[in-house]
mmCIF file of C-alpha atoms in Angstrom:
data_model
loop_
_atom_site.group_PDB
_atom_site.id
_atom_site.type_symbol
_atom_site.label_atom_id
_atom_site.label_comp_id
_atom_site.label_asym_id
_atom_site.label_seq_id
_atom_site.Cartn_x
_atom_site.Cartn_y
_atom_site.Cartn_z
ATOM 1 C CA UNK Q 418 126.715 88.304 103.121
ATOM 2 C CA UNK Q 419 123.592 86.799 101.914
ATOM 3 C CA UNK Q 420 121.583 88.646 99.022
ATOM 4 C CA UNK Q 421 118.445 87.434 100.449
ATOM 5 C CA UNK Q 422 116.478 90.052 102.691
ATOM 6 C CA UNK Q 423 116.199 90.540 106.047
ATOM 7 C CA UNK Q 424 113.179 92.567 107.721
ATOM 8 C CA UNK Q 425 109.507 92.748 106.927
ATOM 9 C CA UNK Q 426 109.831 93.425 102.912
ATOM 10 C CA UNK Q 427 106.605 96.062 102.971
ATOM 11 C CA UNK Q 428 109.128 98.640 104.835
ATOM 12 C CA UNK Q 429 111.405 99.220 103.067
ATOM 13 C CA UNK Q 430 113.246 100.806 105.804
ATOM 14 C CA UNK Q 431 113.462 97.992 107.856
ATOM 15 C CA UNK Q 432 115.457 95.605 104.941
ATOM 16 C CA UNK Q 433 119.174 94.627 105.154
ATOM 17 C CA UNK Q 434 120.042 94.192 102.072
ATOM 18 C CA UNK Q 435 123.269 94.324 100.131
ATOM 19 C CA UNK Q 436 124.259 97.609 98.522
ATOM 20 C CA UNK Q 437 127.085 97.221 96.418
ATOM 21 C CA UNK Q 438 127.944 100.771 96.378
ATOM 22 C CA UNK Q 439 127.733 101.382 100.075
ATOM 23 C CA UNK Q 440 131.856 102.260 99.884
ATOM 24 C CA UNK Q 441 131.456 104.713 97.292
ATOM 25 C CA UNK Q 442 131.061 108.464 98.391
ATOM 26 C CA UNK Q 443 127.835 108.984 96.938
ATOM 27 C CA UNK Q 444 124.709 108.286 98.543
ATOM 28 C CA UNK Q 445 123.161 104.631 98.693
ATOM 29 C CA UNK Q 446 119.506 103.896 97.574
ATOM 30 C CA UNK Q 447 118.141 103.629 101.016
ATOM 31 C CA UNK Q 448 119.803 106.464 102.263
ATOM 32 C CA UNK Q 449 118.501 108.744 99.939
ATOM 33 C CA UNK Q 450 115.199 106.743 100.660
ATOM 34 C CA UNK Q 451 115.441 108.249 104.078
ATOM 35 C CA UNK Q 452 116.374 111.934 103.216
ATOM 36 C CA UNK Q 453 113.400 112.152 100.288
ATOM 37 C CA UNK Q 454 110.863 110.441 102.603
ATOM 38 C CA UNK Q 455 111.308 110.832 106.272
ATOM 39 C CA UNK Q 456 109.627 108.124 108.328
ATOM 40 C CA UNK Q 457 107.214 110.905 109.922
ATOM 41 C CA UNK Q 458 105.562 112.002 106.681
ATOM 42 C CA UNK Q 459 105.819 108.779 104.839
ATOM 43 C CA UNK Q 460 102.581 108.142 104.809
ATOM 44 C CA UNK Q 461 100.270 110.829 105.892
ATOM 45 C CA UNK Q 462 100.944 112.307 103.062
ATOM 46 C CA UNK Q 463 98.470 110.753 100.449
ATOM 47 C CA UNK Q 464 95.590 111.795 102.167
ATOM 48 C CA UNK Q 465 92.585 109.981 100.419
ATOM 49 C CA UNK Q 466 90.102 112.062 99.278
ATOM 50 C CA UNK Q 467 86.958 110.648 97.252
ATOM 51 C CA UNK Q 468 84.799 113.738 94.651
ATOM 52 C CA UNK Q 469 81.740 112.950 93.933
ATOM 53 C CA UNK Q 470 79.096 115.024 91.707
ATOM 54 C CA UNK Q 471 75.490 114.819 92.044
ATOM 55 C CA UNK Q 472 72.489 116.825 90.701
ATOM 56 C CA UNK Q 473 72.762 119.346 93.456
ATOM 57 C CA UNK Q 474 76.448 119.257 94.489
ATOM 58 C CA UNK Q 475 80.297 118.581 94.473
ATOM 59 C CA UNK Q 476 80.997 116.294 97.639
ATOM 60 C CA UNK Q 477 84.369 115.249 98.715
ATOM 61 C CA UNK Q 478 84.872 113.095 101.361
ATOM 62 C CA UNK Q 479 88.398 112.524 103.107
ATOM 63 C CA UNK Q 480 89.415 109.982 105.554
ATOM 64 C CA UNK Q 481 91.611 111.380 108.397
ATOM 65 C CA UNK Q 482 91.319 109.035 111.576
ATOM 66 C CA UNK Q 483 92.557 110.461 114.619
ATOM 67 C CA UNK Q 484 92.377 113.921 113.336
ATOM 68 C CA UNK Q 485 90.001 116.246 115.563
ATOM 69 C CA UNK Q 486 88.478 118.887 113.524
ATOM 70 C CA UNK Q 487 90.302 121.682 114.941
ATOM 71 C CA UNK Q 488 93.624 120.180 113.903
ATOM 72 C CA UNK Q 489 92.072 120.084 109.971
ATOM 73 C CA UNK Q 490 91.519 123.444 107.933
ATOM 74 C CA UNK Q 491 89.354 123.708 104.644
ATOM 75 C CA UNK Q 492 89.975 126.565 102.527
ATOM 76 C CA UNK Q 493 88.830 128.111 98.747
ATOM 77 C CA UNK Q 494 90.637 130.479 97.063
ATOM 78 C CA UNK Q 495 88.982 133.426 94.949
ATOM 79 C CA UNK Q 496 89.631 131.142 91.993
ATOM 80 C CA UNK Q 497 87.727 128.258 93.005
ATOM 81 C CA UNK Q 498 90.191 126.235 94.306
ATOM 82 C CA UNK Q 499 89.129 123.926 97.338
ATOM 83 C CA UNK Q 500 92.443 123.157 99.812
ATOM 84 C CA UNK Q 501 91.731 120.667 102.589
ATOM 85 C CA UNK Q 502 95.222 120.559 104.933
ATOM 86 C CA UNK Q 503 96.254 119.764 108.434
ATOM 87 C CA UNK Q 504 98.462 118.170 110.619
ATOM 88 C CA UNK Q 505 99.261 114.654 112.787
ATOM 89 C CA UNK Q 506 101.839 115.295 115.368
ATOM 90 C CA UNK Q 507 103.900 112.833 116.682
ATOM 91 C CA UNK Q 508 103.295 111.635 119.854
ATOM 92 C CA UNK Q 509 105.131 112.193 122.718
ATOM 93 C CA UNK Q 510 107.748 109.758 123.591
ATOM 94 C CA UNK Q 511 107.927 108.836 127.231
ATOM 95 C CA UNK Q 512 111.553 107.609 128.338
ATOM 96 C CA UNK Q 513 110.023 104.380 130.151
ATOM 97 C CA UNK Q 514 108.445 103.618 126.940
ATOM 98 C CA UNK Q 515 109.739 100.849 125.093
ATOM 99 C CA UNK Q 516 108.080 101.145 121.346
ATOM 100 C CA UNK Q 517 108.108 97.934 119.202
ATOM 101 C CA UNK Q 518 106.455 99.064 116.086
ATOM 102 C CA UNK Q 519 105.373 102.522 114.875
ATOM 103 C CA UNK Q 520 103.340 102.583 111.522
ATOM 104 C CA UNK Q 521 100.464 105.467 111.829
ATOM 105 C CA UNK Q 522 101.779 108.020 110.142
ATOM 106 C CA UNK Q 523 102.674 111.543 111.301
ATOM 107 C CA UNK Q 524 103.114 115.102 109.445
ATOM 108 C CA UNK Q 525 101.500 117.541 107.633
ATOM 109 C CA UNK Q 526 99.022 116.862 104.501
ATOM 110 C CA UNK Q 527 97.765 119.143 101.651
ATOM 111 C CA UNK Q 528 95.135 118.622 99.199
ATOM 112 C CA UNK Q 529 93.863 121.039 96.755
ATOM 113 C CA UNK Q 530 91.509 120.963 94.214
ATOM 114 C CA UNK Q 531 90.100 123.378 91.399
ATOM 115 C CA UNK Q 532 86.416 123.705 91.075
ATOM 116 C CA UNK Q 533 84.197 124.286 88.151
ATOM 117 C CA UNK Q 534 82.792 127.313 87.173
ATOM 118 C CA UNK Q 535 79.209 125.887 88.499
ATOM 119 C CA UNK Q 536 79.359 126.232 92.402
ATOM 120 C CA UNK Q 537 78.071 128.685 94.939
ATOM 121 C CA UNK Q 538 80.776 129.356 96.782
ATOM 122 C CA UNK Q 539 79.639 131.511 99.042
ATOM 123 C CA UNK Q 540 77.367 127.871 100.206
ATOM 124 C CA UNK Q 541 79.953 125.588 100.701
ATOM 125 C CA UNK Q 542 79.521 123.330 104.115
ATOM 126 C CA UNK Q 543 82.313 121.112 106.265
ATOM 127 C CA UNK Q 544 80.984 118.742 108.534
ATOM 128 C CA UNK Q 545 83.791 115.903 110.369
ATOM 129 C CA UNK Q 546 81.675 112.412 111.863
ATOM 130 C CA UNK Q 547 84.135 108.983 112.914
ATOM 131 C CA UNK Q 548 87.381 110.387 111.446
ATOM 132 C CA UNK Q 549 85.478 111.306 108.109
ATOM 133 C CA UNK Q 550 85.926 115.209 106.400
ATOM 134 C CA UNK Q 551 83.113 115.962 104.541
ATOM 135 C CA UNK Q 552 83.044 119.161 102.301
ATOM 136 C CA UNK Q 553 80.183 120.112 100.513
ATOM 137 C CA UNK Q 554 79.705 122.274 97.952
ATOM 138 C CA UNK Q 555 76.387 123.154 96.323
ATOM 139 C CA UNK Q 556 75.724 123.634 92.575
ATOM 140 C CA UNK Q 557 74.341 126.384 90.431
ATOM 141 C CA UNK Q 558 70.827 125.382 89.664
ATOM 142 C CA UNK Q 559 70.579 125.478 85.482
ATOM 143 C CA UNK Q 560 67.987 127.478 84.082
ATOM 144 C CA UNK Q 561 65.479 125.309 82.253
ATOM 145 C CA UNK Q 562 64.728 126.467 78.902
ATOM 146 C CA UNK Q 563 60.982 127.317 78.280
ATOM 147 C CA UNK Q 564 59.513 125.218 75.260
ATOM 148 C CA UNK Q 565 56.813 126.466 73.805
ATOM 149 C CA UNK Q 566 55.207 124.439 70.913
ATOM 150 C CA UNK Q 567 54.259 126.440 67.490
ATOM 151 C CA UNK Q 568 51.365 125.295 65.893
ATOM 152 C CA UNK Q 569 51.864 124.866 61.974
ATOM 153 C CA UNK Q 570 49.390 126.582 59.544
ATOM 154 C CA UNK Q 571 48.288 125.605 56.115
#
């Protein structure tokens, strides 16, 4: 058998390549490949999600195409942590269907993240446009301090 390849080399479920330890009776790397990461939730699960912080608020911004927005769930915990979650399910398989390929991802996705101690969160707004979650969640305006100049005597 040739060591060289076979199969697109991005997926790496989709490679024949030798496994010297194939007879053995523990499991092979690409078996255990397959058990850890199941080709349904390969993917989908590193949702991207960007944070950004301006002067007024914490915005994060998560790309889930496909996704409707009753299919995605946004959540904050007591302790100020923000969880964005939801789920892609697979698409039904019709038995006259022949499928050639299948690379968008299906599954579940969770994303959580704590926020600082400067948010209302009693404010916080979710808005989904073209496939794009985007939670927003205001700041706590900061007192100014009140200078007031002393004139010097003498």
């Amino acid at each position: 058998m040739s060591l060289i390849p076979r199969g697109n080399i991005f997926d790496p479920f989709s490679l024949d390549v030798w496994d010297p330890l194939k007879d053995f009776p523990f499991p092979s790397f690409s078996s255990s490949l397959t058990s850890q990461f199941p080709r349904e939730t390969s993917a989908f699960v590193n949702t991207r999600v960007d944070w950004k912080e301006t002067p007024e608020a914490h915005v994060f911004k998560a790309d889930l195409p496909g996704l409707k927005k009753e299919e995605v769930k946004v959540e904050v915990e007591d302790d100020r942590v923000l969880q964005i979650c939801g789920q892609r399910k697979i698409e039904k398989e019709d038995k006259n269907d022949t499928w050639h390929r299948v690379e968008r991802s299906s599954g579940q996705f969770s994303r959580r993240f704590r926020l600082p101690e400067n948010v209302k969160m009693d404010q916080i707004k979710a808005s989904m446009e073209n496939g794009v979650l985007t939670v927003t969640v205001p700041k706590v305006e900061m007192k100014k301090t009140n200078v007031k100049a002393i004139d010097i005597s003498g």
